[in-house]
PDB file of C-alpha atoms in Angstrom:
ATOM      1  CA  UNK A   1    -129.462 -88.528 -43.185  1.00 48.00           C
ATOM      2  CA  UNK A   2    -129.472 -90.969 -46.751  1.00 41.00           C
ATOM      3  CA  UNK A   3    -129.398 -94.318 -44.661  1.00 45.00           C
ATOM      4  CA  UNK A   4    -132.358 -93.392 -43.281  1.00 48.00           C
ATOM      5  CA  UNK A   5    -134.416 -92.265 -46.380  1.00 47.00           C
ATOM      6  CA  UNK A   6    -133.892 -94.565 -47.845  1.00 45.00           C
ATOM      7  CA  UNK A   7    -134.673 -97.037 -44.467  1.00 47.00           C
ATOM      8  CA  UNK A   8    -138.452 -95.454 -45.433  1.00 48.00           C
ATOM      9  CA  UNK A   9    -138.238 -95.500 -48.725  1.00 43.00           C
ATOM     10  CA  UNK A  10    -138.116 -99.400 -48.723  1.00 48.00           C
ATOM     11  CA  UNK A  11    -140.194 -99.014 -45.501  1.00 49.00           C
ATOM     12  CA  UNK A  12    -143.208 -97.525 -46.945  1.00 50.00           C
ATOM     13  CA  UNK A  13    -141.969 -99.752 -50.293  1.00 49.00           C
ATOM     14  CA  UNK A  14    -142.797-103.233 -48.546  1.00 43.00           C
ATOM     15  CA  UNK A  15    -146.463-101.676 -47.201  1.00 46.00           C
ATOM     16  CA  UNK A  16    -147.523-100.544 -50.552  1.00 47.00           C
ATOM     17  CA  UNK A  17    -146.508-104.161 -52.002  1.00 46.00           C
ATOM     18  CA  UNK A  18    -148.498-105.115 -49.456  1.00 42.00           C
ATOM     19  CA  UNK A  19    -151.431-103.948 -49.454  1.00 48.00           C
ATOM     20  CA  UNK A  20    -152.222-104.396 -53.380  1.00 50.00           C
ATOM     21  CA  UNK A  21    -151.067-108.005 -53.273  1.00 60.00           C
ATOM     22  CA  UNK A  22    -154.802-107.963 -53.374  1.00 66.00           C
ATOM     23  CA  UNK A  23    -156.115-106.006 -55.333  1.00 71.00           C
ATOM     24  CA  UNK A  24    -160.240-106.747 -55.756  1.00 72.00           C
ATOM     25  CA  UNK A  25    -161.456-104.120 -52.657  1.00 80.00           C
ATOM     26  CA  UNK A  26    -164.421-107.071 -52.289  1.00 81.00           C
ATOM     27  CA  UNK A  27    -162.096-110.531 -51.992  1.00 80.00           C
ATOM     28  CA  UNK A  28    -160.117-108.254 -49.555  1.00 83.00           C
ATOM     29  CA  UNK A  29    -162.440-108.162 -47.918  1.00 89.00           C
ATOM     30  CA  UNK A  30    -164.252-111.676 -48.313  1.00 89.00           C
ATOM     31  CA  UNK A  31    -160.454-113.271 -47.250  1.00 88.00           C
ATOM     32  CA  UNK A  32    -159.984-111.438 -44.202  1.00 90.00           C
ATOM     33  CA  UNK A  33    -163.843-112.995 -43.294  1.00 94.00           C
ATOM     34  CA  UNK A  34    -161.911-116.167 -43.758  1.00 93.00           C
ATOM     35  CA  UNK A  35    -158.968-115.796 -41.758  1.00 92.00           C
ATOM     36  CA  UNK A  36    -160.691-113.799 -38.649  1.00 95.00           C
ATOM     37  CA  UNK A  37    -163.461-116.724 -38.604  1.00 95.00           C
ATOM     38  CA  UNK A  38    -160.822-119.482 -39.670  1.00 95.00           C
ATOM     39  CA  UNK A  39    -158.477-118.388 -36.460  1.00 95.00           C
ATOM     40  CA  UNK A  40    -161.921-118.802 -34.180  1.00 96.00           C
ATOM     41  CA  UNK A  41    -163.016-122.352 -35.594  1.00 95.00           C
ATOM     42  CA  UNK A  42    -159.135-123.493 -34.571  1.00 95.00           C
ATOM     43  CA  UNK A  43    -158.593-121.472 -31.363  1.00 94.00           C
ATOM     44  CA  UNK A  44    -162.233-122.851 -29.786  1.00 93.00           C
ATOM     45  CA  UNK A  45    -162.493-126.117 -31.907  1.00 93.00           C
ATOM     46  CA  UNK A  46    -159.101-126.970 -30.407  1.00 93.00           C
ATOM     47  CA  UNK A  47    -159.881-125.688 -26.422  1.00 90.00           C
ATOM     48  CA  UNK A  48    -162.884-128.324 -26.794  1.00 91.00           C
ATOM     49  CA  UNK A  49    -161.103-131.401 -28.350  1.00 91.00           C
ATOM     50  CA  UNK A  50    -158.037-130.662 -25.061  1.00 90.00           C
ATOM     51  CA  UNK A  51    -158.919-133.750 -22.523  1.00 87.00           C
ATOM     52  CA  UNK A  52    -157.405-131.262 -19.668  1.00 89.00           C
ATOM     53  CA  UNK A  53    -160.211-128.188 -20.986  1.00 88.00           C
ATOM     54  CA  UNK A  54    -162.718-130.061 -21.704  1.00 85.00           C
ATOM     55  CA  UNK A  55    -163.133-131.439 -18.604  1.00 84.00           C
ATOM     56  CA  UNK A  56    -164.551-128.596 -17.801  1.00 85.00           C
ATOM     57  CA  UNK A  57    -167.585-128.332 -20.016  1.00 84.00           C
ATOM     58  CA  UNK A  58    -170.568-129.286 -18.625  1.00 86.00           C
ATOM     59  CA  UNK A  59    -171.765-131.609 -20.492  1.00 84.00           C
ATOM     60  CA  UNK A  60    -172.161-135.446 -19.867  1.00 85.00           C
ATOM     61  CA  UNK A  61    -168.938-137.145 -21.281  1.00 86.00           C
ATOM     62  CA  UNK A  62    -171.045-139.620 -23.488  1.00 86.00           C
ATOM     63  CA  UNK A  63    -172.883-136.328 -25.071  1.00 88.00           C
ATOM     64  CA  UNK A  64    -168.817-134.668 -25.224  1.00 88.00           C
ATOM     65  CA  UNK A  65    -167.791-138.171 -27.410  1.00 89.00           C
ATOM     66  CA  UNK A  66    -170.061-137.614 -29.599  1.00 90.00           C
ATOM     67  CA  UNK A  67    -169.913-134.176 -30.098  1.00 90.00           C
ATOM     68  CA  UNK A  68    -165.956-134.610 -30.471  1.00 89.00           C
ATOM     69  CA  UNK A  69    -166.925-137.008 -33.353  1.00 89.00           C
ATOM     70  CA  UNK A  70    -169.373-134.794 -35.202  1.00 92.00           C
ATOM     71  CA  UNK A  71    -166.507-132.167 -35.105  1.00 92.00           C
ATOM     72  CA  UNK A  72    -163.259-134.398 -35.927  1.00 90.00           C
ATOM     73  CA  UNK A  73    -165.898-135.636 -39.321  1.00 91.00           C
ATOM     74  CA  UNK A  74    -167.616-132.352 -40.120  1.00 92.00           C
ATOM     75  CA  UNK A  75    -164.074-130.464 -39.831  1.00 93.00           C
ATOM     76  CA  UNK A  76    -162.169-133.396 -42.345  1.00 90.00           C
ATOM     77  CA  UNK A  77    -165.440-133.609 -44.778  1.00 92.00           C
ATOM     78  CA  UNK A  78    -165.658-129.594 -44.610  1.00 92.00           C
ATOM     79  CA  UNK A  79    -161.966-129.512 -45.570  1.00 92.00           C
ATOM     80  CA  UNK A  80    -161.700-131.773 -48.538  1.00 91.00           C
ATOM     81  CA  UNK A  81    -165.235-130.159 -50.232  1.00 91.00           C
ATOM     82  CA  UNK A  82    -163.783-126.572 -49.641  1.00 90.00           C
ATOM     83  CA  UNK A  83    -160.252-127.938 -51.845  1.00 90.00           C
ATOM     84  CA  UNK A  84    -162.217-129.385 -54.343  1.00 89.00           C
ATOM     85  CA  UNK A  85    -163.855-126.122 -54.816  1.00 88.00           C
ATOM     86  CA  UNK A  86    -160.948-124.684 -54.894  1.00 85.00           C
ATOM     87  CA  UNK A  87    -159.385-126.988 -57.549  1.00 85.00           C
ATOM     88  CA  UNK A  88    -162.889-126.521 -59.417  1.00 85.00           C
ATOM     89  CA  UNK A  89    -161.959-123.089 -60.582  1.00 82.00           C
ATOM     90  CA  UNK A  90    -158.134-124.018 -61.675  1.00 83.00           C
ATOM     91  CA  UNK A  91    -160.621-127.406 -64.306  1.00 85.00           C
ATOM     92  CA  UNK A  92    -162.744-124.972 -64.691  1.00 86.00           C
ATOM     93  CA  UNK A  93    -160.942-121.974 -65.681  1.00 85.00           C
ATOM     94  CA  UNK A  94    -158.895-124.345 -68.249  1.00 84.00           C
ATOM     95  CA  UNK A  95    -161.839-126.113 -69.464  1.00 86.00           C
ATOM     96  CA  UNK A  96    -163.435-122.146 -70.305  1.00 86.00           C
ATOM     97  CA  UNK A  97    -159.846-121.288 -71.442  1.00 85.00           C
ATOM     98  CA  UNK A  98    -159.863-124.347 -74.418  1.00 85.00           C
ATOM     99  CA  UNK A  99    -163.488-123.043 -75.114  1.00 83.00           C
ATOM    100  CA  UNK A 100    -162.133-120.415 -76.642  1.00 84.00           C
ATOM    101  CA  UNK A 101    -159.634-121.260 -78.117  1.00 83.00           C
ATOM    102  CA  UNK A 102    -161.254-123.792 -80.407  1.00 81.00           C
ATOM    103  CA  UNK A 103    -164.627-121.311 -80.593  1.00 82.00           C
ATOM    104  CA  UNK A 104    -166.924-123.637 -78.539  1.00 81.00           C
ATOM    105  CA  UNK A 105    -169.634-122.126 -76.740  1.00 82.00           C
ATOM    106  CA  UNK A 106    -169.242-122.703 -72.423  1.00 80.00           C
ATOM    107  CA  UNK A 107    -172.433-122.703 -70.563  1.00 83.00           C
ATOM    108  CA  UNK A 108    -173.580-120.116 -69.144  1.00 84.00           C
ATOM    109  CA  UNK A 109    -173.367-122.575 -65.714  1.00 85.00           C
ATOM    110  CA  UNK A 110    -169.505-122.691 -66.375  1.00 84.00           C
ATOM    111  CA  UNK A 111    -169.298-119.215 -66.738  1.00 85.00           C
ATOM    112  CA  UNK A 112    -171.408-118.674 -63.296  1.00 87.00           C
ATOM    113  CA  UNK A 113    -169.042-121.134 -61.719  1.00 85.00           C
ATOM    114  CA  UNK A 114    -165.773-119.872 -62.546  1.00 85.00           C
ATOM    115  CA  UNK A 115    -167.167-115.871 -61.707  1.00 86.00           C
ATOM    116  CA  UNK A 116    -168.508-117.323 -57.918  1.00 86.00           C
ATOM    117  CA  UNK A 117    -164.899-119.572 -57.303  1.00 83.00           C
ATOM    118  CA  UNK A 118    -162.753-116.297 -58.866  1.00 82.00           C
ATOM    119  CA  UNK A 119    -163.905-114.800 -55.611  1.00 83.00           C
ATOM    120  CA  UNK A 120    -164.740-117.455 -53.002  1.00 87.00           C
ATOM    121  CA  UNK A 121    -161.879-120.075 -54.033  1.00 87.00           C
ATOM    122  CA  UNK A 122    -159.278-117.972 -52.201  1.00 87.00           C
ATOM    123  CA  UNK A 123    -161.617-117.448 -48.768  1.00 90.00           C
ATOM    124  CA  UNK A 124    -162.361-120.622 -48.787  1.00 91.00           C
ATOM    125  CA  UNK A 125    -158.887-122.435 -48.992  1.00 90.00           C
ATOM    126  CA  UNK A 126    -158.631-120.366 -45.759  1.00 91.00           C
ATOM    127  CA  UNK A 127    -161.795-122.125 -43.732  1.00 93.00           C
ATOM    128  CA  UNK A 128    -160.450-125.804 -45.281  1.00 94.00           C
ATOM    129  CA  UNK A 129    -157.577-125.385 -43.932  1.00 93.00           C
ATOM    130  CA  UNK A 130    -158.875-124.321 -40.617  1.00 94.00           C
ATOM    131  CA  UNK A 131    -161.014-127.641 -40.562  1.00 95.00           C
ATOM    132  CA  UNK A 132    -157.666-129.474 -41.903  1.00 95.00           C
ATOM    133  CA  UNK A 133    -156.156-128.286 -39.216  1.00 94.00           C
ATOM    134  CA  UNK A 134    -158.350-129.202 -35.747  1.00 94.00           C
ATOM    135  CA  UNK A 135    -159.129-132.410 -37.687  1.00 94.00           C
ATOM    136  CA  UNK A 136    -155.158-133.493 -37.802  1.00 93.00           C
ATOM    137  CA  UNK A 137    -155.267-132.472 -34.195  1.00 94.00           C
ATOM    138  CA  UNK A 138    -157.886-134.373 -32.938  1.00 92.00           C
ATOM    139  CA  UNK A 139    -156.939-137.242 -34.656  1.00 90.00           C
ATOM    140  CA  UNK A 140    -153.444-136.862 -33.553  1.00 90.00           C
ATOM    141  CA  UNK A 141    -154.853-136.533 -29.753  1.00 90.00           C
ATOM    142  CA  UNK A 142    -156.969-139.356 -30.105  1.00 86.00           C
ATOM    143  CA  UNK A 143    -153.660-141.593 -31.156  1.00 85.00           C
ATOM    144  CA  UNK A 144    -151.345-141.701 -34.192  1.00 82.00           C
ATOM    145  CA  UNK A 145    -150.770-145.140 -36.222  1.00 84.00           C
ATOM    146  CA  UNK A 146    -147.738-145.764 -38.473  1.00 85.00           C
ATOM    147  CA  UNK A 147    -150.148-146.451 -41.417  1.00 87.00           C
ATOM    148  CA  UNK A 148    -151.265-144.744 -45.009  1.00 89.00           C
ATOM    149  CA  UNK A 149    -153.071-143.346 -43.856  1.00 87.00           C
ATOM    150  CA  UNK A 150    -152.612-141.273 -40.845  1.00 90.00           C
ATOM    151  CA  UNK A 151    -149.120-140.626 -43.050  1.00 92.00           C
ATOM    152  CA  UNK A 152    -150.508-139.623 -46.329  1.00 92.00           C
ATOM    153  CA  UNK A 153    -152.971-137.083 -43.850  1.00 91.00           C
ATOM    154  CA  UNK A 154    -149.607-135.722 -42.215  1.00 93.00           C
ATOM    155  CA  UNK A 155    -147.732-135.222 -45.198  1.00 94.00           C
ATOM    156  CA  UNK A 156    -150.953-133.450 -46.826  1.00 93.00           C
ATOM    157  CA  UNK A 157    -151.919-131.200 -44.554  1.00 93.00           C
ATOM    158  CA  UNK A 158    -147.947-130.006 -45.022  1.00 93.00           C
ATOM    159  CA  UNK A 159    -148.588-130.138 -48.437  1.00 93.00           C
ATOM    160  CA  UNK A 160    -151.462-127.968 -47.810  1.00 91.00           C
ATOM    161  CA  UNK A 161    -149.671-124.913 -45.841  1.00 90.00           C
ATOM    162  CA  UNK A 162    -147.571-124.914 -49.275  1.00 88.00           C
ATOM    163  CA  UNK A 163    -150.112-124.486 -50.739  1.00 87.00           C
ATOM    164  CA  UNK A 164    -151.797-121.512 -48.233  1.00 84.00           C
ATOM    165  CA  UNK A 165    -148.257-120.194 -49.299  1.00 81.00           C
ATOM    166  CA  UNK A 166    -147.402-120.610 -53.170  1.00 77.00           C
ATOM    167  CA  UNK A 167    -151.510-119.290 -53.396  1.00 73.00           C
ATOM    168  CA  UNK A 168    -149.907-116.097 -51.464  1.00 69.00           C
ATOM    169  CA  UNK A 169    -147.482-115.543 -54.135  1.00 62.00           C
ATOM    170  CA  UNK A 170    -149.252-116.259 -56.865  1.00 58.00           C
ATOM    171  CA  UNK A 171    -151.703-112.772 -56.301  1.00 58.00           C
ATOM    172  CA  UNK A 172    -147.571-111.178 -57.064  1.00 52.00           C
ATOM    173  CA  UNK A 173    -146.711-113.335 -59.598  1.00 55.00           C
ATOM    174  CA  UNK A 174    -147.721-116.163 -61.447  1.00 58.00           C
ATOM    175  CA  UNK A 175    -145.969-119.333 -59.283  1.00 65.00           C
ATOM    176  CA  UNK A 176    -146.092-123.107 -61.025  1.00 78.00           C
ATOM    177  CA  UNK A 177    -145.531-124.611 -56.937  1.00 79.00           C
ATOM    178  CA  UNK A 178    -148.835-123.659 -56.195  1.00 80.00           C
ATOM    179  CA  UNK A 179    -150.397-125.676 -59.051  1.00 80.00           C
ATOM    180  CA  UNK A 180    -147.518-128.176 -58.525  1.00 86.00           C
ATOM    181  CA  UNK A 181    -148.397-128.493 -54.568  1.00 86.00           C
ATOM    182  CA  UNK A 182    -151.627-128.569 -55.755  1.00 86.00           C
ATOM    183  CA  UNK A 183    -151.973-131.067 -57.670  1.00 87.00           C
ATOM    184  CA  UNK A 184    -149.728-133.134 -55.261  1.00 91.00           C
ATOM    185  CA  UNK A 185    -152.359-132.156 -52.870  1.00 91.00           C
ATOM    186  CA  UNK A 186    -155.521-134.199 -54.482  1.00 91.00           C
ATOM    187  CA  UNK A 187    -153.322-137.287 -54.808  1.00 92.00           C
ATOM    188  CA  UNK A 188    -151.894-137.170 -51.182  1.00 92.00           C
ATOM    189  CA  UNK A 189    -156.309-135.970 -50.347  1.00 91.00           C
ATOM    190  CA  UNK A 190    -157.145-139.727 -52.039  1.00 90.00           C
ATOM    191  CA  UNK A 191    -154.783-142.096 -50.917  1.00 91.00           C
ATOM    192  CA  UNK A 192    -156.175-140.236 -47.366  1.00 90.00           C
ATOM    193  CA  UNK A 193    -159.530-140.986 -47.869  1.00 89.00           C
ATOM    194  CA  UNK A 194    -159.599-143.747 -49.993  1.00 90.00           C
ATOM    195  CA  UNK A 195    -157.787-145.718 -47.216  1.00 87.00           C
ATOM    196  CA  UNK A 196    -159.276-144.558 -44.374  1.00 84.00           C
ATOM    197  CA  UNK A 197    -163.113-145.673 -46.396  1.00 83.00           C
ATOM    198  CA  UNK A 198    -161.622-149.401 -47.941  1.00 81.00           C
ATOM    199  CA  UNK A 199    -158.906-150.318 -45.322  1.00 78.00           C
ATOM    200  CA  UNK A 200    -159.207-149.095 -41.910  1.00 68.00           C
ATOM    201  CA  UNK A 201    -162.618-149.410 -41.269  1.00 50.00           C
ATOM    202  CA  UNK A 202    -162.861-145.299 -39.682  1.00 46.00           C
TER     203      UNK A 202
END
């Protein structure tokens, strides 16, 4: 009997802990919406990009090829912009903190961005992760090459997953892994982008 009571108590505590990870109700709703949208986008994009399924789509090969390239290109840059926005919130927050410590007035633009980014940087990062999965999947279907661009891209995706997991833990307590992995992700993306823009011709 005591064991059952203890088990029920632990289960109740676990449920409560999950519920209070994100305390802001508005932020919680937006994050849930972003998860749903990212999941839908990934599923439909995977179906569209998979050749055995795509061949049943009633459009010409040339149009499909164009749409596939647009999907890949759009996913790639949407992921990068989303990551940049999420990291921008951290940079602006640090800048505002420094200005406050040095009694330097911060511009209204910075303050407004910090407020907006505080609420939306996690949902945008979730959407960016979905875009990154689609970009990686299409590139794998097109053929993987063992070069700096593909290697950094693959490691960046794994790092992005780590950033997301550590970001969830950061809601419960300050977590240095989230910051460190985010910095590594940015460094990998810079190398990844530079390689494909200047050395690979893509």
